[in-house]
């Protein structure tokens, strides 16, 4: 058995041991054990996580609550942390929605919300956070209750660590409401606008909280009136570039050695979630916006900084750029001025190539070239297109990119690229000068 397998086994056994001891402890001891259980959850990989959090475990918890062996408040301490880890690790589990515990939580949310007096707001918030992070489908009625409840928490303006932690969890939970779950604007728009605007003025949100606020809003697209708010009022492109800069300053993307700690891992996940969120936005927006040039430049900075030591981040950088290149609302000029083509050519020229990254770069180059060659290309005149063609061709010839591209024919990724897009051209440069 490998060292990793031994560690995983010991964590699983430790979690199960602590869980089995919960019903025989008083409340103070239960809290201590759940802190230990949460620590083991932090160390679990996806396979181990799924093996532990089964329908059987959730049903056992539901039965323990019913028999008053543990309180719902105690159970929430564990469930909320499990939901947080599930979202941050991007793990998809289906067992909670099939469990009796889910039905109990749904009933408790509805009952607590209906109370006119003596409503336990902290309990309601915890129930909503567990429900939305652990489940994947919700009733419209409960979704409305949870959204209103969590937006209220997220609107807190205190800047102490405890308040920031509560705001971060509320916004992270809201960001997990997928785009296919429809919500009326009046349920959320004024609140989320206020949260983002306050952060723009006071910088009170954590990196993850700020991302989550934007993610929740962008997940409501497509919506023309909402898009005007995002672009013109909240200035997404400018703010996203600033947040990426704030995030990267706290990360060492050029670090070559050393194990990634918990804080660095959280920042890395936040950075990748920002890129994925921008990918969704670029795929759906319809308004032209010159501020995208600055955002493209910063995505390229992240791409260049991460490709040596954080290849997964560098590959993810290409996806939003592909979506942007496919979006007719993005002028090709924005991509050229945003240093996108220069970065592509630099990567293709590398003597030792990362096949996956090179493949993604070729896909992006194809989409840019098609946009450049379109007859009605965003009102770019014939003379300007020729000048762009000559500039790119001369750069490729001067720096020896032509030779680099010929060698790509030996790559499996290049052959699969040609097959996928059914392109007969011999040289990748043909895509860039296809006018």
Short mmCIF file of C-alpha atoms in Angstrom, two decimals:
data_model
loop_
_atom_site.label_atom_id
_atom_site.label_comp_id
_atom_site.label_asym_id
_atom_site.label_seq_id
_atom_site.Cartn_x
_atom_site.Cartn_y
_atom_site.Cartn_z
CA UNK A 1 0.00 0.00 0.00
CA UNK A 2 1.40 3.41 -0.99
CA UNK A 3 1.95 6.21 1.54
CA UNK A 4 -0.92 8.16 -0.04
CA UNK A 5 -3.26 5.17 0.28
CA UNK A 6 -2.24 4.67 3.91
CA UNK A 7 -2.96 8.32 4.68
CA UNK A 8 -6.32 8.14 2.96
CA UNK A 9 -7.23 4.96 4.84
CA UNK A 10 -6.28 6.46 8.18
CA UNK A 11 -8.34 9.59 7.45
CA UNK A 12 -11.37 7.52 6.50
CA UNK A 13 -11.06 5.36 9.58
CA UNK A 14 -10.57 8.40 11.80
CA UNK A 15 -13.64 10.14 10.39
CA UNK A 16 -15.82 7.04 10.81
CA UNK A 17 -14.51 6.50 14.33
CA UNK A 18 -15.31 10.09 15.36
CA UNK A 19 -18.73 9.93 13.72
CA UNK A 20 -19.64 6.74 15.59
CA UNK A 21 -18.70 8.41 18.91
CA UNK A 22 -20.90 11.49 18.45
CA UNK A 23 -24.11 10.08 19.93
CA UNK A 24 -22.40 9.11 23.21
CA UNK A 25 -20.99 12.61 23.91
CA UNK A 26 -22.33 15.78 25.42
CA UNK A 27 -22.65 18.88 23.22
CA UNK A 28 -19.23 20.34 24.07
CA UNK A 29 -17.49 17.07 23.25
CA UNK A 30 -19.50 16.74 20.03
CA UNK A 31 -18.27 20.17 18.91
CA UNK A 32 -14.66 19.13 19.53
CA UNK A 33 -15.09 15.90 17.58
CA UNK A 34 -16.70 17.71 14.65
CA UNK A 35 -13.73 20.10 14.49
CA UNK A 36 -11.51 17.02 14.14
CA UNK A 37 -13.87 15.53 11.54
CA UNK A 38 -13.76 18.75 9.53
CA UNK A 39 -9.96 18.59 9.55
CA UNK A 40 -10.07 15.10 8.05
CA UNK A 41 -12.57 16.28 5.40
CA UNK A 42 -10.06 18.96 4.33
CA UNK A 43 -7.52 16.26 3.49
CA UNK A 44 -9.84 13.98 1.49
CA UNK A 45 -9.53 13.56 -2.25
CA UNK A 46 -12.59 13.19 -4.47
CA UNK A 47 -12.75 9.39 -4.31
CA UNK A 48 -12.51 9.29 -0.55
CA UNK A 49 -14.99 12.14 -0.15
CA UNK A 50 -17.57 10.28 -2.23
CA UNK A 51 -16.98 7.02 -0.38
CA UNK A 52 -17.79 8.61 2.98
CA UNK A 53 -20.64 11.01 2.23
CA UNK A 54 -23.21 8.48 1.10
CA UNK A 55 -26.98 8.26 1.42
CA UNK A 56 -26.47 5.93 4.36
CA UNK A 57 -24.38 8.48 6.28
CA UNK A 58 -26.87 11.30 5.65
CA UNK A 59 -29.74 9.03 6.74
CA UNK A 60 -27.85 8.15 9.93
CA UNK A 61 -27.43 11.84 10.69
CA UNK A 62 -31.12 12.42 10.09
CA UNK A 63 -32.01 9.61 12.48
CA UNK A 64 -29.62 10.91 15.15
CA UNK A 65 -31.27 14.33 14.93
CA UNK A 66 -34.75 12.78 15.11
CA UNK A 67 -33.76 10.78 18.20
CA UNK A 68 -32.20 13.93 19.73
CA UNK A 69 -28.77 12.32 19.95
CA UNK A 70 -27.36 15.40 18.26
CA UNK A 71 -28.99 18.78 17.65
CA UNK A 72 -29.46 20.29 14.21
CA UNK A 73 -27.12 23.13 15.24
CA UNK A 74 -24.37 20.59 15.91
CA UNK A 75 -25.08 18.72 12.66
CA UNK A 76 -24.82 22.01 10.73
CA UNK A 77 -21.23 22.47 11.95
CA UNK A 78 -20.28 19.36 10.01
CA UNK A 79 -22.69 19.65 7.08
CA UNK A 80 -21.77 23.24 6.30
CA UNK A 81 -18.07 22.38 6.17
CA UNK A 82 -18.79 19.37 3.96
CA UNK A 83 -20.77 21.63 1.62
CA UNK A 84 -17.95 24.18 1.55
CA UNK A 85 -15.36 21.51 0.68
CA UNK A 86 -17.68 20.02 -1.94
CA UNK A 87 -17.95 23.38 -3.72
CA UNK A 88 -14.27 24.30 -3.40
CA UNK A 89 -13.07 20.88 -4.57
CA UNK A 90 -15.73 20.80 -7.31
CA UNK A 91 -17.00 17.39 -6.23
CA UNK A 92 -20.36 16.19 -7.52
CA UNK A 93 -22.27 13.96 -5.10
CA UNK A 94 -25.91 12.89 -5.52
CA UNK A 95 -26.55 11.10 -2.23
CA UNK A 96 -27.79 14.03 -0.15
CA UNK A 97 -30.79 14.72 -2.39
CA UNK A 98 -31.94 11.10 -1.94
CA UNK A 99 -31.70 11.19 1.84
CA UNK A 100 -34.22 11.67 4.63
CA UNK A 101 -31.95 14.39 6.01
CA UNK A 102 -32.63 16.56 2.97
CA UNK A 103 -36.38 16.33 3.55
CA UNK A 104 -35.92 17.20 7.21
CA UNK A 105 -33.85 20.28 6.32
CA UNK A 106 -36.38 21.39 3.69
CA UNK A 107 -39.18 21.21 6.25
CA UNK A 108 -37.13 23.07 8.86
CA UNK A 109 -36.32 25.89 6.38
CA UNK A 110 -39.99 26.33 5.52
CA UNK A 111 -41.11 26.16 9.16
CA UNK A 112 -38.45 28.57 10.43
CA UNK A 113 -39.19 31.04 7.65
CA UNK A 114 -42.90 31.09 8.51
CA UNK A 115 -42.30 32.09 12.13
CA UNK A 116 -43.38 35.63 12.89
CA UNK A 117 -41.72 35.77 16.28
CA UNK A 118 -38.68 34.10 17.84
CA UNK A 119 -37.27 33.19 14.46
CA UNK A 120 -33.80 31.65 14.80
CA UNK A 121 -31.94 33.55 12.07
CA UNK A 122 -28.63 31.76 12.65
CA UNK A 123 -30.29 28.37 12.35
CA UNK A 124 -32.10 29.42 9.17
CA UNK A 125 -28.86 30.67 7.60
CA UNK A 126 -27.05 27.42 8.46
CA UNK A 127 -29.89 25.31 7.07
CA UNK A 128 -29.91 27.30 3.82
CA UNK A 129 -26.15 26.99 3.40
CA UNK A 130 -26.24 23.22 3.95
CA UNK A 131 -29.23 22.78 1.65
CA UNK A 132 -27.82 24.74 -1.30
CA UNK A 133 -24.23 23.45 -1.15
CA UNK A 134 -25.10 19.78 -0.62
CA UNK A 135 -28.01 19.53 -3.04
CA UNK A 136 -28.12 20.13 -6.80
CA UNK A 137 -31.82 20.85 -7.33
CA UNK A 138 -34.16 22.96 -5.25
CA UNK A 139 -37.80 23.96 -5.20
CA UNK A 140 -38.45 27.52 -6.40
CA UNK A 141 -40.12 28.37 -3.12
CA UNK A 142 -37.17 27.26 -0.97
CA UNK A 143 -34.68 28.80 -3.41
CA UNK A 144 -36.37 32.19 -2.92
CA UNK A 145 -36.28 31.81 0.87
CA UNK A 146 -32.60 30.83 0.86
CA UNK A 147 -31.53 33.56 -1.58
CA UNK A 148 -33.18 36.32 0.45
CA UNK A 149 -31.79 34.93 3.70
CA UNK A 150 -28.21 34.62 2.41
CA UNK A 151 -28.19 37.98 0.63
CA UNK A 152 -29.11 39.55 3.96
CA UNK A 153 -26.05 37.92 5.56
CA UNK A 154 -23.85 38.88 2.61
CA UNK A 155 -24.86 42.52 3.04
CA UNK A 156 -23.07 42.78 6.39
CA UNK A 157 -20.54 45.59 6.28
CA UNK A 158 -18.46 44.76 9.35
CA UNK A 159 -14.84 44.06 8.44
CA UNK A 160 -13.83 41.81 11.35
CA UNK A 161 -12.70 38.30 10.43
CA UNK A 162 -15.78 36.56 11.78
CA UNK A 163 -18.15 38.75 9.76
CA UNK A 164 -16.01 38.34 6.63
CA UNK A 165 -16.11 34.58 7.06
CA UNK A 166 -19.93 34.63 7.31
CA UNK A 167 -20.22 36.88 4.25
CA UNK A 168 -17.83 34.67 2.28
CA UNK A 169 -19.80 31.50 3.06
CA UNK A 170 -23.13 33.15 2.21
CA UNK A 171 -21.84 34.41 -1.16
CA UNK A 172 -20.06 31.14 -1.96
CA UNK A 173 -23.36 29.33 -1.33
CA UNK A 174 -25.25 31.75 -3.59
CA UNK A 175 -22.66 31.28 -6.34
CA UNK A 176 -23.51 27.58 -6.38
CA UNK A 177 -27.04 28.30 -7.64
CA UNK A 178 -26.60 27.27 -11.25
CA UNK A 179 -27.69 29.24 -14.30
CA UNK A 180 -30.59 26.90 -15.07
CA UNK A 181 -32.27 27.82 -11.78
CA UNK A 182 -34.37 30.84 -12.74
CA UNK A 183 -34.79 33.71 -10.27
CA UNK A 184 -36.74 36.93 -10.51
CA UNK A 185 -34.55 40.07 -10.61
CA UNK A 186 -36.38 41.66 -7.70
CA UNK A 187 -35.25 38.81 -5.43
CA UNK A 188 -31.59 39.64 -5.67
CA UNK A 189 -30.53 42.49 -7.98
CA UNK A 190 -30.57 45.49 -5.63
CA UNK A 191 -28.87 43.52 -2.84
CA UNK A 192 -26.07 42.08 -4.98
CA UNK A 193 -25.46 45.47 -6.65
CA UNK A 194 -25.12 47.07 -3.24
CA UNK A 195 -22.69 44.37 -2.09
CA UNK A 196 -20.44 44.74 -5.15
CA UNK A 197 -20.55 48.56 -5.14
CA UNK A 198 -19.68 48.69 -1.44
CA UNK A 199 -16.70 46.41 -2.10
CA UNK A 200 -15.58 48.61 -5.00
CA UNK A 201 -15.46 51.57 -2.62
CA UNK A 202 -14.20 49.91 0.56
CA UNK A 203 -12.52 46.62 -0.54
CA UNK A 204 -14.20 44.80 2.31
CA UNK A 205 -14.76 41.39 0.69
CA UNK A 206 -12.29 38.52 0.64
CA UNK A 207 -11.01 37.36 -2.75
CA UNK A 208 -13.36 34.37 -2.71
CA UNK A 209 -16.35 36.43 -1.55
CA UNK A 210 -15.90 39.00 -4.32
CA UNK A 211 -15.62 36.29 -6.96
CA UNK A 212 -18.72 34.55 -5.57
CA UNK A 213 -20.78 37.75 -5.76
CA UNK A 214 -19.89 38.19 -9.43
CA UNK A 215 -20.40 34.50 -10.14
CA UNK A 216 -23.90 34.58 -8.65
CA UNK A 217 -24.74 37.58 -10.84
CA UNK A 218 -23.21 36.19 -14.05
CA UNK A 219 -25.05 32.91 -13.55
CA UNK A 220 -28.28 34.87 -14.04
CA UNK A 221 -27.32 35.65 -17.67
CA UNK A 222 -28.52 35.78 -20.41
CA UNK A 223 -30.63 38.78 -19.46
CA UNK A 224 -30.28 42.00 -21.48
CA UNK A 225 -31.26 44.40 -18.70
CA UNK A 226 -28.95 42.59 -16.27
CA UNK A 227 -26.10 42.74 -18.76
CA UNK A 228 -26.33 46.54 -18.90
CA UNK A 229 -25.97 46.61 -15.12
CA UNK A 230 -22.94 44.28 -15.27
CA UNK A 231 -21.16 46.17 -18.06
CA UNK A 232 -22.13 49.83 -17.61
CA UNK A 233 -22.96 50.18 -13.92
CA UNK A 234 -20.75 47.63 -12.16
CA UNK A 235 -17.97 47.67 -14.81
CA UNK A 236 -17.18 43.96 -14.76
CA UNK A 237 -14.18 44.07 -17.12
CA UNK A 238 -12.39 46.71 -15.06
CA UNK A 239 -13.25 45.09 -11.74
CA UNK A 240 -12.37 41.56 -12.87
CA UNK A 241 -8.93 42.75 -14.00
CA UNK A 242 -8.41 44.42 -10.62
CA UNK A 243 -9.50 41.31 -8.72
CA UNK A 244 -7.24 39.06 -10.80
CA UNK A 245 -4.36 41.43 -10.05
CA UNK A 246 -5.21 41.42 -6.33
CA UNK A 247 -5.35 37.62 -6.37
CA UNK A 248 -2.13 37.01 -8.29
CA UNK A 249 -0.22 39.40 -6.00
CA UNK A 250 -1.01 37.02 -3.15
CA UNK A 251 0.16 33.99 -5.12
CA UNK A 252 3.65 33.03 -6.18
CA UNK A 253 3.00 31.74 -9.69
CA UNK A 254 6.75 31.41 -10.30
CA UNK A 255 7.34 29.27 -7.23
CA UNK A 256 9.23 26.14 -8.25
CA UNK A 257 9.43 24.15 -5.04
CA UNK A 258 7.46 23.45 -1.93
CA UNK A 259 4.10 21.95 -1.14
CA UNK A 260 1.03 24.11 -1.71
CA UNK A 261 -0.51 25.03 1.63
CA UNK A 262 -4.21 25.50 2.40
CA UNK A 263 -4.19 29.27 1.85
CA UNK A 264 -2.38 28.95 -1.49
CA UNK A 265 -4.75 26.19 -2.58
CA UNK A 266 -7.76 28.39 -1.80
CA UNK A 267 -6.26 31.24 -3.83
CA UNK A 268 -5.48 28.87 -6.72
CA UNK A 269 -9.06 27.56 -6.73
CA UNK A 270 -10.37 31.14 -6.61
CA UNK A 271 -8.20 32.12 -9.58
CA UNK A 272 -9.39 29.14 -11.64
CA UNK A 273 -13.01 29.89 -10.69
CA UNK A 274 -12.56 33.49 -11.87
CA UNK A 275 -11.34 32.24 -15.25
CA UNK A 276 -14.25 29.79 -15.50
CA UNK A 277 -16.73 32.54 -14.56
CA UNK A 278 -15.31 34.85 -17.22
CA UNK A 279 -15.66 31.99 -19.68
CA UNK A 280 -19.41 31.86 -18.92
CA UNK A 281 -19.65 35.64 -19.27
CA UNK A 282 -17.77 35.81 -22.60
CA UNK A 283 -20.02 33.08 -23.98
CA UNK A 284 -23.22 34.99 -23.14
CA UNK A 285 -22.76 38.76 -23.26
CA UNK A 286 -23.85 40.89 -26.23
CA UNK A 287 -22.65 44.45 -25.45
CA UNK A 288 -19.45 45.85 -26.98
CA UNK A 289 -17.06 47.04 -24.29
CA UNK A 290 -13.60 48.58 -24.82
CA UNK A 291 -12.63 47.80 -21.23
CA UNK A 292 -12.24 44.16 -22.31
CA UNK A 293 -8.81 45.04 -23.75
CA UNK A 294 -7.43 45.59 -20.26
CA UNK A 295 -9.03 42.38 -19.00
CA UNK A 296 -7.57 40.37 -21.89
CA UNK A 297 -4.13 41.80 -21.11
CA UNK A 298 -4.39 40.67 -17.52
CA UNK A 299 -5.58 37.18 -18.47
CA UNK A 300 -2.50 36.97 -20.71
CA UNK A 301 -0.30 38.09 -17.80
CA UNK A 302 -1.73 35.26 -15.71
CA UNK A 303 -1.20 32.88 -18.64
CA UNK A 304 2.47 33.83 -18.99
CA UNK A 305 3.16 33.79 -15.26
CA UNK A 306 1.58 30.38 -14.65
CA UNK A 307 2.56 28.24 -17.62
CA UNK A 308 5.92 27.06 -16.20
CA UNK A 309 4.77 25.89 -12.77
CA UNK A 310 0.96 25.94 -12.77
CA UNK A 311 0.09 24.44 -16.15
CA UNK A 312 -3.54 23.78 -15.20
CA UNK A 313 -4.08 27.51 -14.68
CA UNK A 314 -2.39 28.41 -17.97
CA UNK A 315 -4.63 25.97 -19.89
CA UNK A 316 -7.75 27.35 -18.21
CA UNK A 317 -6.69 30.88 -19.28
CA UNK A 318 -7.29 29.94 -22.91
CA UNK A 319 -10.94 28.90 -22.48
CA UNK A 320 -12.40 32.38 -21.79
CA UNK A 321 -10.35 33.75 -24.69
CA UNK A 322 -11.83 31.13 -27.03
CA UNK A 323 -15.32 32.09 -25.87
CA UNK A 324 -14.49 35.76 -26.45
CA UNK A 325 -13.14 35.05 -29.94
CA UNK A 326 -16.39 33.26 -30.77
CA UNK A 327 -18.54 36.14 -29.52
CA UNK A 328 -19.45 38.64 -32.24
CA UNK A 329 -19.74 41.38 -29.59
CA UNK A 330 -15.95 41.16 -29.08
CA UNK A 331 -14.05 43.12 -31.69
CA UNK A 332 -11.02 41.31 -33.04
CA UNK A 333 -9.15 44.53 -32.33
CA UNK A 334 -9.78 43.94 -28.60
CA UNK A 335 -7.99 40.60 -28.78
CA UNK A 336 -5.08 42.01 -30.80
CA UNK A 337 -4.62 44.99 -28.49
CA UNK A 338 -4.95 42.67 -25.49
CA UNK A 339 -1.69 40.86 -26.45
CA UNK A 340 -3.56 37.60 -27.18
CA UNK A 341 -1.94 36.88 -30.56
CA UNK A 342 1.57 37.67 -29.29
CA UNK A 343 1.09 35.21 -26.42
CA UNK A 344 -0.15 32.50 -28.80
CA UNK A 345 2.84 32.89 -31.08
CA UNK A 346 5.22 32.77 -28.12
CA UNK A 347 3.72 29.50 -26.93
CA UNK A 348 3.74 27.85 -30.36
CA UNK A 349 7.43 28.71 -30.74
CA UNK A 350 8.46 26.92 -27.54
CA UNK A 351 11.00 24.11 -28.26
CA UNK A 352 9.44 21.84 -25.63
CA UNK A 353 5.70 21.99 -25.93
CA UNK A 354 2.90 21.10 -23.61
CA UNK A 355 0.62 19.25 -26.01
CA UNK A 356 -2.61 20.15 -24.27
CA UNK A 357 -1.68 23.82 -24.00
CA UNK A 358 -0.48 23.97 -27.61
CA UNK A 359 -3.70 22.32 -28.74
CA UNK A 360 -5.81 24.93 -26.92
CA UNK A 361 -3.67 27.71 -28.41
CA UNK A 362 -4.24 26.32 -31.89
CA UNK A 363 -8.00 26.22 -31.32
CA UNK A 364 -7.92 29.85 -30.20
CA UNK A 365 -5.76 30.85 -33.18
CA UNK A 366 -8.23 29.22 -35.55
CA UNK A 367 -11.17 31.17 -34.13
CA UNK A 368 -9.25 34.45 -34.25
CA UNK A 369 -8.22 33.84 -37.86
CA UNK A 370 -11.80 33.05 -38.88
CA UNK A 371 -12.93 36.31 -37.30
CA UNK A 372 -10.12 38.17 -39.09
CA UNK A 373 -11.12 36.66 -42.39
CA UNK A 374 -14.87 37.22 -42.14
CA UNK A 375 -16.26 39.47 -44.91
CA UNK A 376 -18.17 41.65 -42.50
CA UNK A 377 -15.60 41.64 -39.74
CA UNK A 378 -16.82 44.08 -37.12
CA UNK A 379 -16.40 47.02 -39.55
CA UNK A 380 -12.62 46.53 -39.82
CA UNK A 381 -11.76 47.95 -43.26
CA UNK A 382 -9.98 46.11 -46.02
CA UNK A 383 -6.81 48.19 -45.61
CA UNK A 384 -6.73 47.54 -41.88
CA UNK A 385 -7.16 43.79 -42.39
CA UNK A 386 -4.26 43.76 -44.84
CA UNK A 387 -2.10 45.71 -42.43
CA UNK A 388 -2.94 43.25 -39.65
CA UNK A 389 -2.13 40.33 -41.94
CA UNK A 390 1.23 41.82 -42.92
CA UNK A 391 2.12 42.63 -39.29
CA UNK A 392 1.42 39.07 -38.10
CA UNK A 393 3.11 37.45 -41.08
CA UNK A 394 6.27 39.55 -40.69
CA UNK A 395 6.44 38.82 -36.97
CA UNK A 396 6.13 35.10 -37.59
CA UNK A 397 8.77 35.18 -40.34
CA UNK A 398 11.18 37.34 -38.32
CA UNK A 399 11.00 35.23 -35.15
CA UNK A 400 11.10 31.86 -36.87
CA UNK A 401 7.55 30.82 -35.97
CA UNK A 402 7.14 29.24 -39.42
CA UNK A 403 9.70 26.53 -38.63
CA UNK A 404 8.10 25.88 -35.24
CA UNK A 405 4.72 25.35 -36.84
CA UNK A 406 5.99 22.88 -39.42
CA UNK A 407 7.18 20.69 -36.54
CA UNK A 408 3.67 20.65 -35.12
CA UNK A 409 2.68 18.17 -37.85
CA UNK A 410 4.52 15.51 -35.85
CA UNK A 411 2.37 16.13 -32.79
CA UNK A 412 -0.66 13.98 -32.01
CA UNK A 413 -2.48 17.06 -30.73
CA UNK A 414 -1.89 18.86 -34.03
CA UNK A 415 -3.24 15.95 -36.08
CA UNK A 416 -6.31 15.64 -33.85
CA UNK A 417 -6.77 19.41 -34.11
CA UNK A 418 -6.74 19.25 -37.93
CA UNK A 419 -9.14 16.30 -37.90
CA UNK A 420 -11.56 17.96 -35.48
CA UNK A 421 -11.75 21.21 -37.43
CA UNK A 422 -11.41 19.63 -40.87
CA UNK A 423 -8.78 22.18 -41.94
CA UNK A 424 -6.59 21.30 -44.97
CA UNK A 425 -4.04 24.15 -44.55
CA UNK A 426 -0.43 23.01 -44.24
CA UNK A 427 0.79 25.72 -41.88
CA UNK A 428 -0.83 27.09 -38.78
CA UNK A 429 0.23 30.54 -40.01
CA UNK A 430 -2.41 30.17 -42.75
CA UNK A 431 -5.04 30.51 -40.03
CA UNK A 432 -3.64 33.81 -38.86
CA UNK A 433 -3.45 35.30 -42.37
CA UNK A 434 -6.70 33.80 -43.66
CA UNK A 435 -8.24 37.05 -44.88
#
